[in-house]
Coordinates of N, CA, C and O in Angstrom, one line a residue:
M1 N 9.1 -9.7 -0.3 CA 7.7 -9.3 -0.6 C 7.6 -9.6 -2.2 O 8.4 -9.7 -3.1
A2 N 6.4 -10.1 -2.5 CA 5.8 -10.4 -3.8 C 5.5 -9.1 -4.6 O 5.7 -8.0 -3.9
M3 N 5.7 -9.1 -5.8 CA 5.5 -8.1 -6.8 C 4.6 -7.1 -6.5 O 4.5 -5.9 -6.5
D4 N 2.9 -7.9 -6.3 CA 1.9 -7.3 -5.9 C 2.0 -6.5 -4.8 O 1.7 -5.5 -4.4
E5 N 2.8 -7.0 -3.6 CA 3.0 -6.2 -2.3 C 3.7 -5.2 -2.3 O 3.7 -4.2 -2.0
L6 N 4.9 -5.5 -3.3 CA 6.0 -4.4 -3.5 C 5.0 -2.8 -4.3 O 5.8 -2.0 -3.6
S7 N 4.4 -3.5 -5.2 CA 3.7 -2.2 -5.8 C 2.7 -1.6 -4.7 O 2.8 -0.4 -4.8
G8 N 2.1 -2.3 -3.9 CA 1.3 -1.5 -3.0 C 2.1 -0.8 -2.0 O 2.1 0.4 -1.6
F9 N 3.2 -1.4 -1.5 CA 4.2 -0.8 -0.5 C 4.5 0.4 -1.1 O 4.6 1.6 -0.6
C10 N 5.2 0.5 -2.5 CA 5.9 1.7 -3.2 C 4.6 2.9 -3.2 O 5.1 3.9 -3.2
G11 N 3.7 2.3 -3.6 CA 2.4 3.0 -3.8 C 2.0 4.1 -2.6 O 2.0 5.0 -2.6
A12 N 2.3 3.4 -1.9 CA 1.9 4.0 -0.1 C 3.0 4.9 0.1 O 2.7 6.1 0.6
R13 N 4.2 4.6 0.0 CA 5.4 5.6 0.4 C 5.3 6.6 -0.7 O 5.5 7.9 -0.2
A14 N 4.8 6.5 -1.8 CA 4.9 7.9 -2.8 C 3.7 8.4 -2.6 O 3.8 9.8 -3.0
T15 N 2.5 8.0 -2.0 CA 1.4 8.9 -2.0 C 1.5 9.4 -0.6 O 0.9 10.7 -0.3
G16 N 2.1 9.1 0.6 CA 2.4 9.8 1.7 C 3.1 11.1 1.7 O 3.6 11.5 0.8
R17 N 3.0 11.6 3.0 CA 3.8 12.8 3.1 C 5.0 12.9 3.2 O 5.8 13.9 2.5
D18 N 5.6 11.7 3.4 CA 7.3 11.5 3.3 C 7.3 10.2 2.7 O 6.5 9.5 2.7
G19 N 8.6 10.1 2.0 CA 9.0 9.1 1.7 C 10.3 8.5 2.2 O 10.5 9.2 3.5
A20 N 11.0 7.7 1.9 CA 12.1 7.1 2.6 C 13.2 6.9 1.6 O 12.8 6.1 0.6
P21 N 14.4 6.9 1.7 CA 15.3 6.7 0.7 C 15.7 5.0 1.1 O 15.1 4.6 2.0
P22 N 16.3 4.2 0.2 CA 16.1 2.7 0.5 C 16.4 2.2 1.5 O 16.0 1.0 2.0
H23 N 17.4 2.9 2.4 CA 18.0 2.3 3.8 C 16.9 1.9 4.8 O 16.8 1.4 5.6
D24 N 15.9 2.7 4.4 CA 14.8 2.9 5.3 C 13.7 2.0 5.2 O 13.0 1.8 6.4
W25 N 13.7 1.4 4.0 CA 12.3 0.7 3.8 C 12.9 -0.9 3.0 O 12.3 -1.7 3.0
M26 N 14.3 -0.9 2.9 CA 14.8 -2.2 1.9 C 14.6 -3.2 3.2 O 14.2 -4.4 2.5
S27 N 15.0 -3.2 4.1 CA 14.8 -4.2 5.2 C 13.1 -4.9 5.2 O 13.1 -6.1 5.0
I28 N 12.2 -3.9 5.0 CA 10.9 -4.5 5.0 C 10.4 -5.2 3.7 O 9.9 -6.3 3.8
V29 N 11.2 -4.6 2.5 CA 10.8 -5.4 1.2 C 11.5 -6.5 1.1 O 11.0 -7.8 0.7
L30 N 12.6 -6.6 1.8 CA 13.4 -7.9 1.7 C 13.0 -8.9 2.6 O 13.6 -9.9 2.7
G31 N 12.4 -8.4 3.9 CA 12.2 -9.0 5.0 C 13.5 -9.7 5.7 O 13.2 -10.8 6.2
E32 N 14.5 -8.8 5.7 CA 15.5 -9.2 6.4 C 16.0 -7.9 7.3 O 15.6 -6.8 7.2
P33 N 16.6 -8.3 8.6 CA 16.9 -7.0 9.2 C 17.9 -6.2 8.7 O 18.7 -6.5 7.7
E34 N 17.9 -5.0 9.1 CA 18.7 -4.0 8.3 C 20.3 -4.3 8.5 O 20.8 -3.9 7.7
E35 N 20.5 -4.6 9.7 CA 22.0 -5.0 9.6 C 22.6 -5.8 8.8 O 23.6 -6.1 8.7
T36 N 21.7 -6.7 8.3 CA 22.1 -8.0 7.4 C 22.0 -7.5 5.9 O 22.6 -8.2 4.8
L37 N 21.4 -6.4 5.7 CA 21.3 -6.0 4.0 C 22.6 -5.9 3.3 O 22.4 -6.0 2.2
G38 N 23.5 -5.5 4.0 CA 24.6 -5.4 3.1 C 25.4 -6.7 2.6 O 25.9 -6.4 1.7
Q39 N 24.8 -7.5 3.2 CA 25.4 -8.8 2.7 C 24.1 -9.3 1.6 O 25.1 -10.3 1.0
L40 N 23.0 -9.2 1.6 CA 22.1 -9.4 1.0 C 21.9 -8.9 -0.5 O 21.4 -9.2 -1.5
A41 N 22.0 -7.6 0.0 CA 21.2 -6.6 -1.1 C 22.4 -5.7 -1.8 O 23.4 -5.3 -1.5
S42 N 22.7 -6.1 -3.0 CA 23.7 -5.9 -3.9 C 23.4 -4.4 -4.3 O 22.2 -4.1 -4.2
P43 N 24.7 -3.7 -4.5 CA 24.2 -2.3 -5.2 C 23.1 -2.3 -6.1 O 22.5 -1.3 -6.3
E44 N 23.2 -3.2 -7.2 CA 22.3 -3.2 -8.4 C 20.9 -3.5 -7.7 O 19.9 -3.1 -8.5
L45 N 20.8 -4.3 -6.9 CA 19.4 -4.6 -6.5 C 18.9 -3.5 -5.8 O 17.6 -3.3 -5.9
V46 N 19.7 -2.7 -5.1 CA 19.1 -1.6 -4.1 C 18.5 -0.6 -5.4 O 17.2 0.0 -5.4
D47 N 19.7 -0.3 -6.4 CA 19.1 0.5 -7.6 C 17.9 -0.1 -8.3 O 17.0 1.2 -8.4
L48 N 17.6 -1.2 -8.4 CA 16.8 -1.8 -9.2 C 15.2 -1.4 -8.3 O 14.3 -0.9 -9.0
L49 N 15.4 -1.8 -7.1 CA 14.0 -1.4 -6.3 C 13.9 0.0 -6.0 O 12.6 0.3 -5.8
D50 N 14.9 0.9 -6.0 CA 14.4 2.1 -6.0 C 14.0 2.8 -7.5 O 13.2 3.7 -7.3
R51 N 14.7 2.3 -8.3 CA 14.0 2.8 -9.7 C 12.4 2.1 -9.9 O 11.7 3.0 -10.1
Y52 N 12.1 1.1 -9.2 CA 10.9 0.7 -9.3 C 9.8 1.7 -8.2 O 8.8 2.0 -8.6
R53 N 10.4 1.9 -7.3 CA 9.7 2.8 -6.3 C 9.6 4.1 -7.2 O 8.4 4.7 -6.9
L54 N 10.4 4.7 -7.5 CA 10.4 6.0 -8.4 C 9.4 5.8 -9.4 O 8.8 6.7 -9.7
A55 N 9.6 4.9 -10.3 CA 8.4 4.6 -11.5 C 7.0 4.6 -10.9 O 6.0 5.1 -11.4
T56 N 6.9 4.0 -9.9 CA 5.5 4.0 -9.0 C 5.0 5.3 -8.8 O 3.9 5.5 -8.9
A57 N 6.1 5.9 -8.2 CA 5.6 7.3 -7.8 C 5.1 8.1 -8.9 O 4.3 8.9 -9.2
R58 N 5.9 8.1 -10.3 CA 5.7 8.8 -11.5 C 4.4 8.4 -11.9 O 3.6 8.9 -12.4
A59 N 4.0 7.0 -11.7 CA 2.8 6.6 -12.5 C 1.5 7.2 -11.5 O 0.5 7.5 -12.0
L60 N 1.6 7.1 -10.2 CA 0.7 7.7 -9.5 C 0.5 9.1 -9.9 O -0.8 9.7 -9.9
D61 N 1.4 9.9 -10.0 CA 1.3 11.3 -10.2 C 0.7 11.4 -11.3 O -0.2 12.6 -11.8
A62 N 1.0 10.7 -12.6 CA 0.4 10.8 -13.8 C -1.1 10.1 -13.9 O -1.7 10.2 -14.9
G63 N -1.4 9.5 -12.8 CA -2.5 8.7 -12.6 C -2.7 7.8 -13.6 O -4.0 7.0 -14.0
T64 N -1.5 6.9 -13.6 CA -1.8 5.8 -14.6 C -1.4 4.3 -13.7 O -0.8 3.4 -14.3
L65 N -1.2 4.4 -12.6 CA -0.8 3.4 -11.8 C -1.7 2.2 -11.9 O -3.1 2.5 -11.6
A66 N -1.5 1.1 -12.2 CA -2.3 0.1 -12.3 C -2.2 -0.8 -11.1 O -1.2 -1.1 -10.6
I67 N -3.3 -1.0 -10.4 CA -3.4 -2.0 -9.5 C -3.4 -3.2 -9.9 O -4.3 -3.8 -10.3
V68 N -2.3 -4.0 -10.3 CA -2.4 -5.4 -10.6 C -2.7 -6.4 -9.8 O -1.8 -6.6 -8.5
P69 N -3.3 -7.1 -9.9 CA -3.9 -8.3 -8.7 C -2.9 -9.5 -9.0 O -2.1 -9.6 -10.2
R70 N -2.7 -10.4 -8.2 CA -2.2 -11.6 -8.5 C -3.2 -12.6 -9.0 O -4.4 -12.5 -8.4
Q71 N -3.0 -13.3 -9.9 CA -3.7 -14.3 -10.4 C -3.6 -15.6 -9.9 O -2.6 -16.2 -9.6
L72 N -4.9 -15.9 -9.5 CA -4.9 -17.3 -8.8 C -5.0 -18.2 -9.5 O -5.5 -18.3 -10.8
R73 N -4.5 -19.9 -9.2 CA -4.8 -20.8 -10.2 C -6.3 -21.1 -10.5 O -6.6 -21.9 -11.3
T74 N -7.3 -20.6 -9.5 CA -8.7 -20.9 -9.7 C -9.2 -19.8 -11.1 O -10.2 -20.0 -11.5
G75 N -8.1 -19.0 -11.5 CA -8.6 -17.9 -12.3 C -9.2 -16.7 -11.7 O -9.4 -15.6 -12.3
R76 N -9.3 -16.7 -10.6 CA -9.9 -15.4 -9.9 C -8.5 -14.7 -9.9 O -7.4 -14.9 -9.7
V77 N -8.7 -13.2 -9.3 CA -7.9 -12.3 -9.0 C -7.9 -12.0 -7.5 O -9.0 -12.0 -6.8
D78 N -6.7 -11.7 -6.9 CA -6.4 -11.3 -5.6 C -5.9 -10.0 -5.6 O -4.7 -10.1 -6.0
Y79 N -6.2 -8.9 -5.0 CA -5.8 -7.8 -4.6 C -5.3 -7.7 -3.2 O -4.9 -6.8 -3.0
G80 N -5.3 -8.6 -2.8 CA -4.9 -8.7 -1.0 C -3.4 -8.3 -1.1 O -3.3 -7.7 0.0
G81 N -2.8 -8.7 -1.8 CA -1.1 -8.5 -1.7 C -0.8 -7.2 -1.9 O -0.1 -6.6 -1.3
F82 N -1.5 -6.4 -2.9 CA -1.3 -5.0 -3.3 C -1.7 -4.3 -1.8 O -0.8 -3.5 -1.5
C83 N -2.8 -4.6 -1.4 CA -3.3 -4.0 -0.3 C -2.8 -4.2 0.9 O -2.5 -3.3 1.9
R84 N -2.2 -5.4 1.5 CA -1.2 -5.5 2.6 C 0.1 -4.8 2.4 O 0.6 -4.3 3.1
G85 N 0.7 -4.8 1.0 CA 1.8 -4.0 0.9 C 1.5 -2.7 1.1 O 2.4 -1.8 1.7
F86 N 0.3 -2.0 0.5 CA -0.1 -0.6 0.7 C -0.1 -0.3 2.5 O 0.6 0.6 2.8
L87 N -0.8 -1.1 3.1 CA -0.9 -0.9 4.4 C 0.4 -1.0 5.0 O 0.8 -0.1 6.4
D88 N 1.4 -1.9 4.7 CA 2.8 -1.8 5.4 C 3.8 -0.5 5.1 O 4.5 0.0 5.8
G89 N 3.3 0.1 3.8 CA 4.0 1.1 3.5 C 3.3 2.4 4.3 O 4.1 3.3 4.8
V90 N 1.9 2.5 4.6 CA 1.3 3.2 5.5 C 1.8 3.4 6.8 O 2.4 4.3 7.6
E91 N 2.1 2.2 7.4 CA 2.7 1.7 8.8 C 4.0 2.0 8.9 O 4.2 2.8 10.1
S92 N 4.8 2.0 8.0 CA 6.3 2.0 8.1 C 6.5 3.8 7.8 O 7.8 4.0 8.1
A93 N 5.6 4.5 7.5 CA 6.0 5.9 7.1 C 6.4 6.5 8.3 O 5.8 6.4 9.2
P94 N 7.2 7.4 8.3 CA 7.8 8.2 9.2 C 6.9 9.1 9.9 O 6.8 9.3 11.0
T95 N 6.1 9.6 9.1 CA 5.0 10.7 9.5 C 3.8 9.9 9.6 O 3.2 9.0 8.7
D96 N 3.0 9.9 10.7 CA 1.7 9.2 10.8 C 0.5 9.8 10.3 O 0.3 10.8 10.1
W97 N 0.0 9.1 9.2 CA -0.9 9.7 8.1 C -2.2 10.2 9.0 O -2.8 11.2 8.5
F98 N -2.5 9.8 10.1 CA -3.7 10.3 10.6 C -3.5 11.5 11.3 O -4.4 12.3 11.7
E99 N -2.3 11.8 11.6 CA -1.8 12.9 12.2 C -1.6 14.2 11.2 O -1.7 15.1 11.3
A100 N -1.0 13.6 10.1 CA -0.7 14.6 8.7 C -1.8 15.0 7.9 O -1.8 15.9 7.3
A101 N -3.0 14.4 8.2 CA -4.3 14.7 7.2 C -5.6 14.6 8.2 O -5.4 14.0 9.5
D102 N -6.7 14.7 8.0 CA -7.8 14.6 8.6 C -8.1 13.1 8.9 O -8.4 12.3 7.9
P103 N -8.2 12.5 10.1 CA -7.9 11.3 10.3 C -9.1 10.7 9.8 O -9.3 9.3 9.5
D104 N -10.2 11.1 10.0 CA -11.5 10.5 9.3 C -11.5 10.2 7.8 O -12.0 8.9 7.4
E105 N -11.0 11.3 7.3 CA -10.9 11.1 5.7 C -9.9 9.8 5.3 O -10.0 9.1 4.7
V106 N -8.6 9.9 6.0 CA -7.8 9.0 6.2 C -8.3 7.5 6.4 O -8.0 6.4 5.6
A107 N -9.2 7.3 7.3 CA -9.9 6.0 7.8 C -10.7 5.7 6.8 O -10.7 4.4 6.4
E108 N -11.3 6.8 6.2 CA -12.5 6.2 5.1 C -11.7 5.8 3.7 O -12.2 5.0 3.4
L109 N -10.5 6.4 3.2 CA -9.7 6.1 2.2 C -9.0 4.6 2.3 O -9.1 3.9 1.5
L110 N -8.9 4.3 3.6 CA -7.7 3.4 3.8 C -8.8 2.0 4.1 O -8.5 0.8 4.1
F111 N -10.5 2.1 4.4 CA -11.2 1.3 4.7 C -11.2 0.2 3.5 O -11.1 -1.2 3.8
P112 N -11.5 0.4 2.3 CA -11.4 -0.5 1.4 C -10.0 -1.3 1.2 O -9.9 -2.5 1.0
I113 N -9.0 -0.6 1.3 CA -7.8 -1.5 1.4 C -7.7 -2.5 2.5 O -7.1 -3.5 2.4
E114 N -8.0 -1.9 3.8 CA -8.1 -2.7 5.1 C -9.0 -3.8 4.6 O -8.4 -5.2 5.1
V115 N -9.9 -3.8 4.1 CA -11.0 -4.9 3.9 C -10.4 -5.8 3.0 O -10.3 -6.9 3.2
V116 N -10.0 -5.2 1.8 CA -9.3 -6.2 0.7 C -8.0 -6.9 1.4 O -7.6 -8.3 1.2
G117 N -7.2 -6.3 2.1 CA -5.9 -6.5 2.7 C -6.3 -7.6 3.9 O -5.5 -7.8 4.5
D118 N -7.6 -7.8 4.2 CA -7.9 -8.6 5.3 C -7.3 -8.2 6.6 O -6.6 -9.0 7.1
A119 N -7.2 -6.8 6.8 CA -6.6 -6.4 8.0 C -7.5 -5.4 9.1 O -7.3 -4.7 9.6
L120 N -9.0 -5.8 8.9 CA -9.9 -5.3 9.7 C -9.6 -6.1 11.2 O -9.3 -7.2 11.2
D121 N -9.9 -5.4 12.1 CA -9.8 -6.1 13.5 C -11.0 -7.1 13.5 O -11.9 -6.9 12.8
P122 N -10.7 -8.2 14.1 CA -11.3 -9.4 14.1 C -12.8 -9.0 14.4 O -14.0 -9.7 14.2
A123 N -12.9 -8.4 15.5 CA -14.4 -8.0 16.0 C -14.9 -7.2 15.1 O -16.4 -7.5 14.7
E124 N -14.4 -6.4 14.2 CA -15.3 -5.7 13.2 C -15.5 -6.6 12.2 O -16.9 -6.4 11.5
R125 N -14.7 -7.5 11.7 CA -14.8 -8.3 10.6 C -16.3 -9.1 11.1 O -17.0 -9.6 10.3
A126 N -16.0 -9.7 12.3 CA -17.1 -10.8 12.8 C -18.6 -10.2 12.8 O -19.3 -10.6 12.8
A127 N -18.7 -8.6 12.5 CA -20.0 -8.2 12.6 C -20.6 -8.3 11.3 O -21.9 -8.2 11.1
Y128 N -20.0 -8.6 10.3 CA -20.4 -9.0 9.1 C -20.9 -10.6 8.9 O -20.3 -11.5 9.2
R129 N -22.0 -10.9 8.3 CA -22.5 -12.2 7.9 C -21.6 -12.5 6.6 O -21.2 -11.5 5.8
P130 N -21.5 -13.8 6.5 CA -20.7 -14.4 5.5 C -20.8 -13.8 3.8 O -20.0 -13.3 3.2
A131 N -22.3 -13.5 3.7 CA -22.8 -13.1 2.3 C -22.4 -11.5 2.2 O -21.7 -11.0 1.2
D132 N -22.6 -11.1 3.5 CA -22.3 -9.6 3.4 C -20.8 -9.3 3.2 O -20.3 -8.4 2.7
W133 N -19.9 -10.0 4.1 CA -18.5 -9.9 3.9 C -18.2 -10.3 2.4 O -17.2 -9.4 2.1
R134 N -18.4 -11.0 2.1 CA -18.0 -11.2 0.4 C -18.4 -10.0 -0.4 O -17.8 -9.4 -1.1
R135 N -19.6 -9.6 -0.1 CA -20.2 -8.5 -0.9 C -19.0 -7.1 -0.8 O -18.7 -6.3 -1.6
L136 N -18.7 -7.0 0.7 CA -18.0 -5.9 1.0 C -16.5 -6.2 0.4 O -16.3 -5.0 -0.1
V137 N -16.1 -7.2 0.4 CA -14.9 -7.3 -0.2 C -14.9 -7.2 -1.7 O -14.0 -6.3 -2.2
R138 N -15.9 -7.6 -2.4 CA -16.0 -7.3 -4.0 C -16.1 -5.8 -4.1 O -15.5 -5.3 -4.8
D139 N -16.9 -5.2 -3.5 CA -17.3 -3.7 -3.5 C -15.9 -2.9 -3.0 O -15.7 -2.1 -3.8
S140 N -15.3 -3.5 -2.0 CA -14.1 -2.8 -1.6 C -13.0 -2.6 -2.6 O -12.1 -1.7 -3.0
A141 N -12.7 -3.9 -3.5 CA -11.9 -4.2 -4.5 C -12.4 -2.9 -5.8 O -11.4 -2.8 -6.3
D142 N -13.3 -3.2 -5.9 CA -14.0 -2.3 -6.9 C -13.8 -1.0 -6.6 O -13.0 0.0 -7.5
A143 N -13.6 -0.4 -5.4 CA -13.3 1.1 -5.0 C -11.9 1.3 -4.9 O -11.6 2.6 -4.5
L144 N -10.9 0.3 -4.9 CA -9.4 0.5 -4.6 C -8.9 1.9 -5.8 O -8.1 2.4 -5.1
P145 N -9.1 1.5 -7.1 CA -8.4 2.6 -7.7 C -9.1 4.0 -7.2 O -8.1 5.0 -7.3
A146 N -10.2 4.3 -6.9 CA -10.4 5.5 -6.5 C -10.0 5.9 -5.2 O -9.5 7.2 -5.1
A147 N -10.0 5.0 -4.4 CA -9.7 5.4 -3.2 C -7.9 5.7 -3.0 O -7.3 6.6 -2.6
V148 N -7.3 4.9 -4.1 CA -5.4 5.1 -4.1 C -5.4 6.5 -4.9 O -4.5 7.2 -4.4
A149 N -6.5 6.8 -5.8 CA -6.2 8.0 -6.7 C -6.4 9.2 -5.5 O -5.6 10.3 -5.7
R150 N -7.5 9.1 -4.7 CA -7.8 10.1 -3.8 C -6.5 10.4 -2.9 O -6.0 11.2 -2.4
I151 N -6.0 9.2 -2.3 CA -5.0 9.3 -1.4 C -3.8 9.8 -2.2 O -3.2 10.7 -1.3
A152 N -3.6 9.6 -3.4 CA -2.4 10.6 -4.3 C -2.6 11.6 -4.4 O -1.5 12.6 -4.6
E153 N -3.5 12.4 -4.1 CA -4.0 13.8 -4.3 C -3.5 14.5 -3.4 O -3.5 14.3 -2.1
P154 N -2.5 15.7 -3.5 CA -1.6 16.5 -2.5 C -2.6 17.1 -1.5 O -2.0 17.1 -0.5
E155 N -3.7 17.2 -2.0 CA -4.5 18.1 -0.9 C -4.9 17.4 0.3 O -5.0 18.0 1.6
L156 N -4.7 16.0 0.2 CA -5.2 15.2 1.1 C -4.0 15.4 2.5 O -4.5 15.5 3.6
F157 N -2.5 15.6 2.2 CA -1.9 15.8 3.1 C -1.4 17.3 3.2 O -0.3 17.8 3.2
A158 N -2.6 18.1 2.9 CA -2.4 19.7 2.9 C -1.1 20.1 1.7 O -0.3 21.0 2.2
G159 N -0.9 19.8 0.7 CA -0.2 19.8 -0.2 C 1.4 19.4 0.0 O 2.2 19.6 -0.9
Q160 N 1.7 18.5 1.4 CA 3.0 18.3 1.5 C 3.0 16.8 1.0 O 2.6 16.0 1.4
R161 N 3.9 16.7 0.1 CA 4.1 15.2 -0.4 C 5.5 14.9 -0.5 O 6.6 15.6 -0.4
F162 N 5.5 13.5 -0.8 CA 7.0 12.8 -0.6 C 7.9 13.6 -2.1 O 7.3 13.9 -3.2
V163 N 9.0 14.0 -1.7 CA 9.7 14.5 -2.7 C 10.9 13.5 -3.3 O 11.4 12.8 -2.3
R164 N 10.8 13.5 -4.5 CA 11.2 12.2 -5.2 C 12.9 12.8 -5.6 O 13.2 14.1 -6.0

């Protein structure tokens, strides 16, 4: 994963009802099967990634998590990596977010993340005219901080949060 994707992934894992120790998510982050991680991931790398995960969780708790975009060569910014990483974190969580919280609220909060991460169903995306889609992406990118902050509130998961 690129750093923006890792940030999103760790953010999702920290906001969800449950987290996972490194062995449960390290293969996703490194893009390698779990059985080969021992050969690829040194104890120092595992420690470094786990410390990053914990720092992300602390920043979320403090309300200081910055959603840092990838800077494109054109000078524009791209929040897509953060969003794709966040969605990977949601999908890989042991507890289904839609079962652990109000499914309508989860869907509403994840919608801007799905839009910016280009994860909408193709039929749903096709319903937008190009200009409307660009506007939706821009508005969704603007909504990311508020959506992630709301997802991080313990009340979303009935006060059951990831234990660090």
